[in-house]
Coordinates of C-alpha atoms in Angstrom, one line a residue:
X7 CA -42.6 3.6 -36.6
X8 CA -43.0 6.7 -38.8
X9 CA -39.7 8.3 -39.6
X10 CA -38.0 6.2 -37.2
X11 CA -40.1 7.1 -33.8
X12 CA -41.6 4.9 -31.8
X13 CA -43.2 5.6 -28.2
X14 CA -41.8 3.9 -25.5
X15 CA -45.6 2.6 -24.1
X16 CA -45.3 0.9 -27.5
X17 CA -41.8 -0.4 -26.9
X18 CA -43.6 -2.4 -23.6
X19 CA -46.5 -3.6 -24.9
X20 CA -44.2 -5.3 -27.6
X21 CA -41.9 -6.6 -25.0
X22 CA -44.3 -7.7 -22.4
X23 CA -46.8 -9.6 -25.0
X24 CA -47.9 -12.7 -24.3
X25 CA -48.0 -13.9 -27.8
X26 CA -44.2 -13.4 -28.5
X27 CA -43.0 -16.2 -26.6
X28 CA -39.5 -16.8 -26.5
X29 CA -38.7 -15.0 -30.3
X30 CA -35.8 -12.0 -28.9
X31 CA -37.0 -8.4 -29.0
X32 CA -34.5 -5.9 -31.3
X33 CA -34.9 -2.8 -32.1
X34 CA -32.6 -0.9 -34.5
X35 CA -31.6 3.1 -35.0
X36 CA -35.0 4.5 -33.6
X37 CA -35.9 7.0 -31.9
X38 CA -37.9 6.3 -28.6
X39 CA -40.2 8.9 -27.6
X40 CA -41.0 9.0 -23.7
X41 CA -39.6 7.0 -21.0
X42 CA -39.3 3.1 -21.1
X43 CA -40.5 1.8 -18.1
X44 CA -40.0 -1.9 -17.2
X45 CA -40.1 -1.9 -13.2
X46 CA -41.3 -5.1 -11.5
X47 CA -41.9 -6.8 -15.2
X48 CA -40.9 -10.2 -16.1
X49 CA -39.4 -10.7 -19.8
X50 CA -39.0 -14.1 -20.9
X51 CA -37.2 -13.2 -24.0
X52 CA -34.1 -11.6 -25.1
X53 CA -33.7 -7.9 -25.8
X54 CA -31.4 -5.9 -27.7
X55 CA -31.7 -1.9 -29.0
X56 CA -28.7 -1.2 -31.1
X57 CA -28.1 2.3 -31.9
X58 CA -31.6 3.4 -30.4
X59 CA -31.8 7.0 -29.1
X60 CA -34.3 7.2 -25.8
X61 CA -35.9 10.8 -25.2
X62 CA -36.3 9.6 -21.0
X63 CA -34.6 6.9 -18.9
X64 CA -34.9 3.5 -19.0
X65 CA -35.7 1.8 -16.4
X66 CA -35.8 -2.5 -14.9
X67 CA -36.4 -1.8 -11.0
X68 CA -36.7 -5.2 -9.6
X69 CA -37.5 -6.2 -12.9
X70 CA -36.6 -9.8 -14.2
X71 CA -34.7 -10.2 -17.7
X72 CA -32.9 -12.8 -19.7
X73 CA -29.7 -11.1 -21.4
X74 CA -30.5 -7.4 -21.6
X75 CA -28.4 -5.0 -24.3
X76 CA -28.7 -1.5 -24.9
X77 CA -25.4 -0.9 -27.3
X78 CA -24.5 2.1 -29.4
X79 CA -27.6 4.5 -28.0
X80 CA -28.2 7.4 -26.8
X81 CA -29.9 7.0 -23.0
X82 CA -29.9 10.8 -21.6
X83 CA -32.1 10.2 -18.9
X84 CA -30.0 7.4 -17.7
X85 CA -30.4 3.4 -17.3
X86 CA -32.0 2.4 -14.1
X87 CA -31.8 -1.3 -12.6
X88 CA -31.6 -1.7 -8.8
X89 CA -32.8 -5.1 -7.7
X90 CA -32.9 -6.3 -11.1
X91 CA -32.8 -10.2 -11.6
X92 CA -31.0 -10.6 -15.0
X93 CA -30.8 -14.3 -16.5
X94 CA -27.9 -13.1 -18.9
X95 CA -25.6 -10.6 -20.2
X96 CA -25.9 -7.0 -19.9
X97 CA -24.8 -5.3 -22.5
X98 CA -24.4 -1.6 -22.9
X99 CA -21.0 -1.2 -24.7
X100 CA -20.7 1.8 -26.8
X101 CA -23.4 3.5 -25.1
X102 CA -23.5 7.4 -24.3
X103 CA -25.1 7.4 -20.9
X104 CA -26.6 10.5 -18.8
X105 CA -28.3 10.2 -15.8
X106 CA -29.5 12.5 -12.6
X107 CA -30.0 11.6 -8.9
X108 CA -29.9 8.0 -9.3
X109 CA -26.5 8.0 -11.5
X110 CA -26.1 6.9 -15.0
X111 CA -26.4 3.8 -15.0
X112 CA -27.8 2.3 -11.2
X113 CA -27.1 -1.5 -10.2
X114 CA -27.2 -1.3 -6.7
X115 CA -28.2 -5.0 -5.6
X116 CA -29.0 -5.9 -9.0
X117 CA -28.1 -9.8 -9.8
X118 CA -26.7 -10.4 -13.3
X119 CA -25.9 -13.7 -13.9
X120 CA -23.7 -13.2 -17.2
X121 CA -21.1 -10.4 -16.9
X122 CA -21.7 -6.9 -17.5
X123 CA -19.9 -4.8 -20.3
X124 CA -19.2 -0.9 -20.3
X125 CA -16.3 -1.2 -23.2
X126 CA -16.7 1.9 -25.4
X127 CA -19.1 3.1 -22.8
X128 CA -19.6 7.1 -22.0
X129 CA -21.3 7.7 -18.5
X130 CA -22.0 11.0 -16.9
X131 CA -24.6 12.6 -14.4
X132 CA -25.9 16.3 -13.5
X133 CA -25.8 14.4 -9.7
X134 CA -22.2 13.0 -9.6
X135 CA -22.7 9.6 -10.2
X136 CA -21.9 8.0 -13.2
X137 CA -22.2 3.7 -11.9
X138 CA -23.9 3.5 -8.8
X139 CA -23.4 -0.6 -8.5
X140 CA -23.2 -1.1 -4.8
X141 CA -23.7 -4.5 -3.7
X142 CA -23.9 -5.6 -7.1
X143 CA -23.5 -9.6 -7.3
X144 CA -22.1 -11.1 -11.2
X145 CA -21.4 -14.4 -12.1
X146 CA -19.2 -13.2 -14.8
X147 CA -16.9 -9.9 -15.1
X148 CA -17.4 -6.5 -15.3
X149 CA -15.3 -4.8 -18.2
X150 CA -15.1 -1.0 -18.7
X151 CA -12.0 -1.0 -21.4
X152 CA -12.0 0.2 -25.0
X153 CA -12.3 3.8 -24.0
X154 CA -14.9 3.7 -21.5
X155 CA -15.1 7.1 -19.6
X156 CA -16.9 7.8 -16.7
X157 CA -17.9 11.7 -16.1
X158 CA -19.1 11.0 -12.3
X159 CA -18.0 9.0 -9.3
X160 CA -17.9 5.0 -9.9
X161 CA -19.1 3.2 -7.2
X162 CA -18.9 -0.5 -6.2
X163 CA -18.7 -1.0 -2.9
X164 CA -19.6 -4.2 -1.3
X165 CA -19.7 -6.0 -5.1
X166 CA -19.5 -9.9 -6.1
X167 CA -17.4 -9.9 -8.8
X168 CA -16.1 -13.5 -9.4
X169 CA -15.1 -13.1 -13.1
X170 CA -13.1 -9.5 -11.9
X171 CA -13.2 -5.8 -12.8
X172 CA -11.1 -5.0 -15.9
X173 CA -11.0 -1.3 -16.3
X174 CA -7.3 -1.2 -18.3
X175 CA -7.4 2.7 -20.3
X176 CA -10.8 3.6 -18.4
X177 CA -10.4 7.2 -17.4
X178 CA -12.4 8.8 -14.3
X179 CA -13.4 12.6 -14.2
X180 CA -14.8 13.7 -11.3
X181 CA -14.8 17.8 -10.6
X182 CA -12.6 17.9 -7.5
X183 CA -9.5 16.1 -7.1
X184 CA -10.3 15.6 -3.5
X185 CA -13.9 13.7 -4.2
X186 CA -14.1 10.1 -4.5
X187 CA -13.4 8.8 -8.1
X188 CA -13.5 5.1 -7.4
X189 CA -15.5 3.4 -4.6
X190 CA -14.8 -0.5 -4.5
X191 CA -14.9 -0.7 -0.4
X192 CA -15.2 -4.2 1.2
X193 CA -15.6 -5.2 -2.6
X194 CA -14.7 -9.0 -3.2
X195 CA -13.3 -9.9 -6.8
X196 CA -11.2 -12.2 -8.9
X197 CA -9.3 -9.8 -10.0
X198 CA -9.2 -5.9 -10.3
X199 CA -7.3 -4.3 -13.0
X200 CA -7.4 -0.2 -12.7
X201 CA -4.3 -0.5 -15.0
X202 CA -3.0 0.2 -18.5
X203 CA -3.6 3.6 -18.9
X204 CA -6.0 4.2 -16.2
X205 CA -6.9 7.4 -15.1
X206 CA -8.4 8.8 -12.2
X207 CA -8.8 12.5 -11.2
X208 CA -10.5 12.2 -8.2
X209 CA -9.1 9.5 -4.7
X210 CA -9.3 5.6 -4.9
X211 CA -10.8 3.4 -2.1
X212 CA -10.7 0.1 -1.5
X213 CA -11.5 -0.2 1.7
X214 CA -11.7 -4.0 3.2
X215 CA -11.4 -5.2 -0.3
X216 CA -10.7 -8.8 -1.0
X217 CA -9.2 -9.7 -4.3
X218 CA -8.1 -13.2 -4.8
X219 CA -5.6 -12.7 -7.9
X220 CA -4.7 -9.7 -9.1
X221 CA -4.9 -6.0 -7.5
X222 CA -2.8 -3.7 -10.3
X223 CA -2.5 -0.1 -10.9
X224 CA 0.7 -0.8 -13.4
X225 CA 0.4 1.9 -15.8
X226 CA -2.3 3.8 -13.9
X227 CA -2.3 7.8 -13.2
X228 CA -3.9 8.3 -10.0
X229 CA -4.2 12.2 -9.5
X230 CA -6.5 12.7 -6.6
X231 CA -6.2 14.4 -3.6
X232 CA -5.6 13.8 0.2
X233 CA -5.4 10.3 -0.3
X234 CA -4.9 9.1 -3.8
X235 CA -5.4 5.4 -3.5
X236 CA -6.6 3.7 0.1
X237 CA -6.6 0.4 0.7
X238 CA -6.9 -0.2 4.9
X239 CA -7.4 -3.3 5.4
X240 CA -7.6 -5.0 2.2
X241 CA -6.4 -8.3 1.0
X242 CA -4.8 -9.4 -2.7
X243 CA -2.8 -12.4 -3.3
X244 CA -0.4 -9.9 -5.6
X245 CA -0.4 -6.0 -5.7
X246 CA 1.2 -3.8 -8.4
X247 CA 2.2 -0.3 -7.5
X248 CA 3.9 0.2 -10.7
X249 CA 2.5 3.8 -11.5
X250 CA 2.9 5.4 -14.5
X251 CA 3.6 8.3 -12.7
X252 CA 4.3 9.1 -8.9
X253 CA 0.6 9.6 -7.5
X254 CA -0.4 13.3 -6.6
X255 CA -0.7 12.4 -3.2
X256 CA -0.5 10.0 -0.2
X257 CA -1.1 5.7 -0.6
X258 CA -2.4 4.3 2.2
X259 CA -2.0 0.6 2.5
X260 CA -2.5 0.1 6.2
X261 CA -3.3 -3.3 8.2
X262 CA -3.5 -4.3 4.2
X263 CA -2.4 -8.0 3.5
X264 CA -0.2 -8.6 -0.1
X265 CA 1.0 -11.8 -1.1
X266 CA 3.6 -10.2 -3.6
X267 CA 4.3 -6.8 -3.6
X268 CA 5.8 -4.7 -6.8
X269 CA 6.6 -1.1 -7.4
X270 CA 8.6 1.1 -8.7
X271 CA 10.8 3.4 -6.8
X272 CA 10.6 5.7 -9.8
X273 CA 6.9 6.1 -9.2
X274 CA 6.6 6.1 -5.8
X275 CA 4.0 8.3 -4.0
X276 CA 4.9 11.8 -1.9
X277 CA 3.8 9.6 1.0
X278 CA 2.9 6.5 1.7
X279 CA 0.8 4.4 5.2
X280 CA 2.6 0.9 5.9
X281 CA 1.7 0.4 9.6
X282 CA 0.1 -3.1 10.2
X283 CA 1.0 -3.8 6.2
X284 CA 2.5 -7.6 5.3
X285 CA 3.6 -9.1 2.6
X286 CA 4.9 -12.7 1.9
X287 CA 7.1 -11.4 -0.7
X288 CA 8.5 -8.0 -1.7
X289 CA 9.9 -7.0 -5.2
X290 CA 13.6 -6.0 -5.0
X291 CA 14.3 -2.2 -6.3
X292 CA 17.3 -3.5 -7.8
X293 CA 19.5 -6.7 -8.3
X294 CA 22.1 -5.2 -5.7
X295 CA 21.4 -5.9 -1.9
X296 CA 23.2 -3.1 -0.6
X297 CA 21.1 -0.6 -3.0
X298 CA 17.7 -2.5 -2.7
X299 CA 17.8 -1.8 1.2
X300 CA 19.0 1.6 0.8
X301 CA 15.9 2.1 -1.4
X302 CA 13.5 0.8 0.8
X303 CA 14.7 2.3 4.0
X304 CA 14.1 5.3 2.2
X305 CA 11.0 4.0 0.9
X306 CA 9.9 3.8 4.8
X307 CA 10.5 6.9 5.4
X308 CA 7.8 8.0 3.2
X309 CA 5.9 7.0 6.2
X310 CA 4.0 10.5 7.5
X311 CA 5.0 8.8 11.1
X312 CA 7.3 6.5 12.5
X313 CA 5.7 3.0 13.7
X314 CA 7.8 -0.3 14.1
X315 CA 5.8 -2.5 12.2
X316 CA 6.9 -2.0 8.9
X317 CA 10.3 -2.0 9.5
X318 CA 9.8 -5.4 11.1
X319 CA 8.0 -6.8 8.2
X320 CA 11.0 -5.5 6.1
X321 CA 13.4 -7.3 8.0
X322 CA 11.2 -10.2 8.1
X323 CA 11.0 -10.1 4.2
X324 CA 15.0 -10.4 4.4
X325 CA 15.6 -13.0 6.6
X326 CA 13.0 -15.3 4.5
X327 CA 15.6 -14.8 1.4
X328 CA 18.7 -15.4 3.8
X329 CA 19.9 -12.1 3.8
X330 CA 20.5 -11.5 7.3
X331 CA 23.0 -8.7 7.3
X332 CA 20.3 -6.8 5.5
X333 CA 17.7 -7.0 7.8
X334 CA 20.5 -6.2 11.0
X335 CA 20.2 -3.1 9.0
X336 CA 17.2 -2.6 8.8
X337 CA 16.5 -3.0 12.6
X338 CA 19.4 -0.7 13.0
X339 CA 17.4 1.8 11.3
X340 CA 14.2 1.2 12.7
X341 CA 16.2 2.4 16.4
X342 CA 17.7 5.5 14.9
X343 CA 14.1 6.3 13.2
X344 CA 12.8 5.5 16.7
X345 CA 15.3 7.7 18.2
X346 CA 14.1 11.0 16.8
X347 CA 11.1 11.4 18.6
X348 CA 11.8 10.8 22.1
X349 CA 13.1 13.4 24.8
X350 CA 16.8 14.5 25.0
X351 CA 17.9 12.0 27.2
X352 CA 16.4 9.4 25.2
X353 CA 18.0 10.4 22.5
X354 CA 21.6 10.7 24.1
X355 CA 21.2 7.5 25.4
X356 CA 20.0 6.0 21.9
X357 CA 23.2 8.3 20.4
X358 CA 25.6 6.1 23.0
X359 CA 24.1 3.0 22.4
X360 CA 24.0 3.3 18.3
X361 CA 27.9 4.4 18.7
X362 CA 29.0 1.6 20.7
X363 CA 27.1 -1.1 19.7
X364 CA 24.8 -0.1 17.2
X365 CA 22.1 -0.6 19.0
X366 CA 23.0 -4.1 19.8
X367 CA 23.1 -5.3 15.9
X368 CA 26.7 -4.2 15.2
X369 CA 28.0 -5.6 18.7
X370 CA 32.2 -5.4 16.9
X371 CA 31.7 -1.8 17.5
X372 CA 33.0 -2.5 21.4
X373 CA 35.3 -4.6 20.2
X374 CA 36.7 -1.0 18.1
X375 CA 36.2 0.7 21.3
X376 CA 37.9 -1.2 23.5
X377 CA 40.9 -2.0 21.5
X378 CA 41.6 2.3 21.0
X379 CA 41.2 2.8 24.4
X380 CA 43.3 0.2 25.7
X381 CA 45.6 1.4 23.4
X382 CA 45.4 4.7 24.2
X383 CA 45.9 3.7 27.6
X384 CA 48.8 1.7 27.6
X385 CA 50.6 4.6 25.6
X386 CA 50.2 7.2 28.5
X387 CA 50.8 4.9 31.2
X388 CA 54.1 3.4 30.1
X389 CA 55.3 7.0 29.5
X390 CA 55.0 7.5 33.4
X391 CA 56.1 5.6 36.7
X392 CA 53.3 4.7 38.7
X393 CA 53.3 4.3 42.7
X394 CA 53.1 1.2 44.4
X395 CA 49.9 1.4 46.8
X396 CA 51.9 -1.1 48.7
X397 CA 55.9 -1.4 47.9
X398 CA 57.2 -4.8 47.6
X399 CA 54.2 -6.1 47.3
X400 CA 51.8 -7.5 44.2
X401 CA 52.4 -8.0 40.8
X402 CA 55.0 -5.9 38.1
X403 CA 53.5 -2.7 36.6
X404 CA 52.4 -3.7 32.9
X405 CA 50.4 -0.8 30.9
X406 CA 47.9 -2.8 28.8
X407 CA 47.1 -5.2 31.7
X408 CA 46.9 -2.1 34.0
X409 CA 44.6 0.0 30.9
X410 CA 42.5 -3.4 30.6
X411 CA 41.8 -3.8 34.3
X412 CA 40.6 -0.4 34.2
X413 CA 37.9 -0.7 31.1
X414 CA 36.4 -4.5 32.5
X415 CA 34.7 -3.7 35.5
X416 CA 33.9 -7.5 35.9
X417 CA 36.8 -9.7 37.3
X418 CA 40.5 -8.0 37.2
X419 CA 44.2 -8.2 36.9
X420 CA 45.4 -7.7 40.0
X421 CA 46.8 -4.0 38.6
X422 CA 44.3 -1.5 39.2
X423 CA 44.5 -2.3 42.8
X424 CA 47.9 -2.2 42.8
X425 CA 49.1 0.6 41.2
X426 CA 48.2 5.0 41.7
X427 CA 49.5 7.8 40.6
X428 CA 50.9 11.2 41.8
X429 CA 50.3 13.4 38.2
X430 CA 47.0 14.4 38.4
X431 CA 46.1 14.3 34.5
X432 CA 47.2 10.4 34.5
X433 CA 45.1 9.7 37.5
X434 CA 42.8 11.8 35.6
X435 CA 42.7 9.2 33.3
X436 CA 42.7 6.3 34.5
X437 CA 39.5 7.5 36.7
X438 CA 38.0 8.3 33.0
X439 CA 38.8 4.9 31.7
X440 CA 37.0 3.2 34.9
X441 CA 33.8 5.7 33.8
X442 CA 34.1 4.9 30.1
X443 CA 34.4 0.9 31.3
X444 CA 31.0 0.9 32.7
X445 CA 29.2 3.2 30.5
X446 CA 30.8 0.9 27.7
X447 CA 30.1 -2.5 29.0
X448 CA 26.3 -1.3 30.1
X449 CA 25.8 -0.1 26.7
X450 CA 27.0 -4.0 25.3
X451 CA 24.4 -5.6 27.3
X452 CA 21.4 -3.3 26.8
X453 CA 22.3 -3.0 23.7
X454 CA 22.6 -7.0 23.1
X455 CA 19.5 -7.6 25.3
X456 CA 17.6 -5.5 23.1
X457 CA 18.5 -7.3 19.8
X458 CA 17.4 -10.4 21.5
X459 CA 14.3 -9.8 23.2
X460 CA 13.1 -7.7 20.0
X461 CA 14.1 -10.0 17.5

């Protein structure tokens, strides 16, 4: 190895001979002239290049490996693996990483059966992609912490990751906001932490993903655009949504599945997609009922459109801690939200039943109703003499009776029936109070039926 070169046919023939056995291969601040190409070999023994610099990539296509480390180099031309079969670790922390069409560093389908480490790691490609790991099955974890950076997409989709995928301070640079930073779609995991100073400039997906612990963006700046983070459809027995900042653009959590749910409202998104969303249980904005479901009403309405659903789940959330007047008003709300976009008559029919009866859930509102109008009533009628429709006959003229027979159209009191008027503005009245009676007492039962049958 004069002055520290070393080709890279010379590099093979040393790891592929025969002779070596089982004795690990290392190699130590040299320069590597030429590309290193390992596809389809089978090394029995360990390697390990430690602040190597490699003039072309190097590359393990279907190759099989014990634990395989490339730390501190210099790989340019990138670090090439797909359909690898690797008996150990693979190491690459502290790396500087380029790569062109095939990414940075490729992994698609590549089996490592220790975990995989990026800490410290720099990755970036003329093509975009700095980790292409797509289907990408571990036994252990993947970990890109320390200061790992990534100039180029990282993609995971469809990856095995049993021991989880810590990225806590990684940072993402793709060059539009609108591209895809972070591919992890219908990825299964123990855990995924895009947390602790995590930073992404580009959208997140997470499409399908199914995460048995952990799924946290606590502490995370996600800056893309369009759609800053999407999870449709996936699965996490706990999500954390506490930003370090508000997002740059919409979340989209729909038909997604949470067993807890945290955020914070002081980081929540511009907008936000909660139809078809659950959760078992829902962090409270604030120790004070009254103000938590103010928040998250408000917090629905980051909704771009109104669906049902996730006001239901929000009142289901509230009934499985007892709080039952909160939920009334979140059901409440979910009518009035409902009520802005149907027709004109929709709405004036939603505008009579919310006043009466608030929409069934605040049913004492007739009960208001009823008792000003009869009292109205019984004012202006005992400060005139009515007419006997028949003299000498039926029962003694009495005002609130009389006002009360008028409102209930079910039944009576023998006064409506007995009683008229000459003054046209009292008859004028009572006809009003007849109208008022029916609209009022349809408006309890459809509004009462409604509560029922929806709830």
């Amino acid at each position: 190895m004069p002055d520290g070169h070393i080709d890279a046919t010379e590099v093979r023939r040393a790891l592929l001979d025969p002779d070596a056995g089982a004795e690990p291969y290392v190699l130590r601040g040299v320069h590597v002239r030429g590309a290193l190409a390992l596809d389809g070999a089978e090394i029995g023994r360990l390697v390990r290049f430690e602040g190597c610099r490699f003039d072309g990539p190097l590359t393990l296509e279907g190759a099989s490996t014990l634990a395989f480390a490339v730390t501190d180099c210099e790989l340019p031309g990138g670090f090439i693996a797909p359909t690898a079969q690797m008996g150990g670790r693979l190491d690459l922390r502290g790396s500087t990483i380029g790569g062109g069409p095939r990414g940075a560093v490729n992994l698609i389908h590549t089996h490592i059966a220790g975990g995989l480490r990026l800490d410290r790691a720099q990755l970036s490609s003329s093509q975009g992609v700095a980790l292409n790991a797509g289907g990408l099955a571990m036994r252990g974890g993947v970990f890109c912490e320390e200061g790992f950076v990534a100039y180029g997409q990282v993609l995971v989709p469809g990856a095995e990751l049993p021991g989880g995928l810590w990225m806590r301070g990684a940072r993402i640079e793709v060059p539009d906001p609108e591209e895809i930073a972070f591919n992890g779609d219908n990825l299964t995991a123990s855990t995924v932490r895009l947390s602790g100073g995590f930073r992404a400039n580009g959208r997140i997906r997470l499409r399908g993903a199914r995460v048995d612990d952990l799924l946290t963006f606590k502490d995370a700046e996600l800056l893309g655009h369009g759609s800053a983070l999407m999870c449709i459809g996936a699965r996490a027995d706990a999500l954390d949504l506490r930003f370090a900042r508000p997002p740059a653009s919409y979340v989209n959590l729909r038909n997604a599945h949470f067993g807890r749910f945290q955020d914070d409202l002081r980081t929540w998104p511009p907008a936000i997609g909660l139809d078809g969303t659950t959760y078992d249980w829902l962090e409270p904005t604030t120790a004070y009922r009254r103000e938590d479901v103010t928040n998250r009403l408000a917090w629905l309405r980051l909704s771009d459109e109104y669906t049902p659903l996730p006001y239901e789940q929000l009142a289901a959330n509230y009934r499985a801690l007892g709080h039952d007047d909160q939920a009334r008003r979140v059901l409440l709300q979910r009518q009035r939200r409902r009520r802005e976009e149907q027709p004109l008559l929709g709405r004036a029919w939603g505008m009579l039943l919310d006043a009466t009866v608030g929409y069934g859930y605040r049913p004492w509102l007739a009960g208001i109703w009823l008792a000003l109008l009869i009292a109205l009533g019984s004012l202006v009628f005992d400060a005139h003499t009515p007419v006997p429709n028949k003299p000498g006959e039926g029962p003694p003229f009495n005002p609130v009776a009389y006002t009360v027979d008028l409102l209930v159209p079910v039944g009576g009191l023998g006064q409506s029936g007995a009683w008229h008027w000459h003054e046209a503005g009292v008859q004028g009245l009572a006809y009003g109070l007849v109208a008022v009676g029916w609209l009022l007492t349809t408006a309890v039962v459809a509004g009462v039926t409604r509560a029922l049958s929806r709830n």
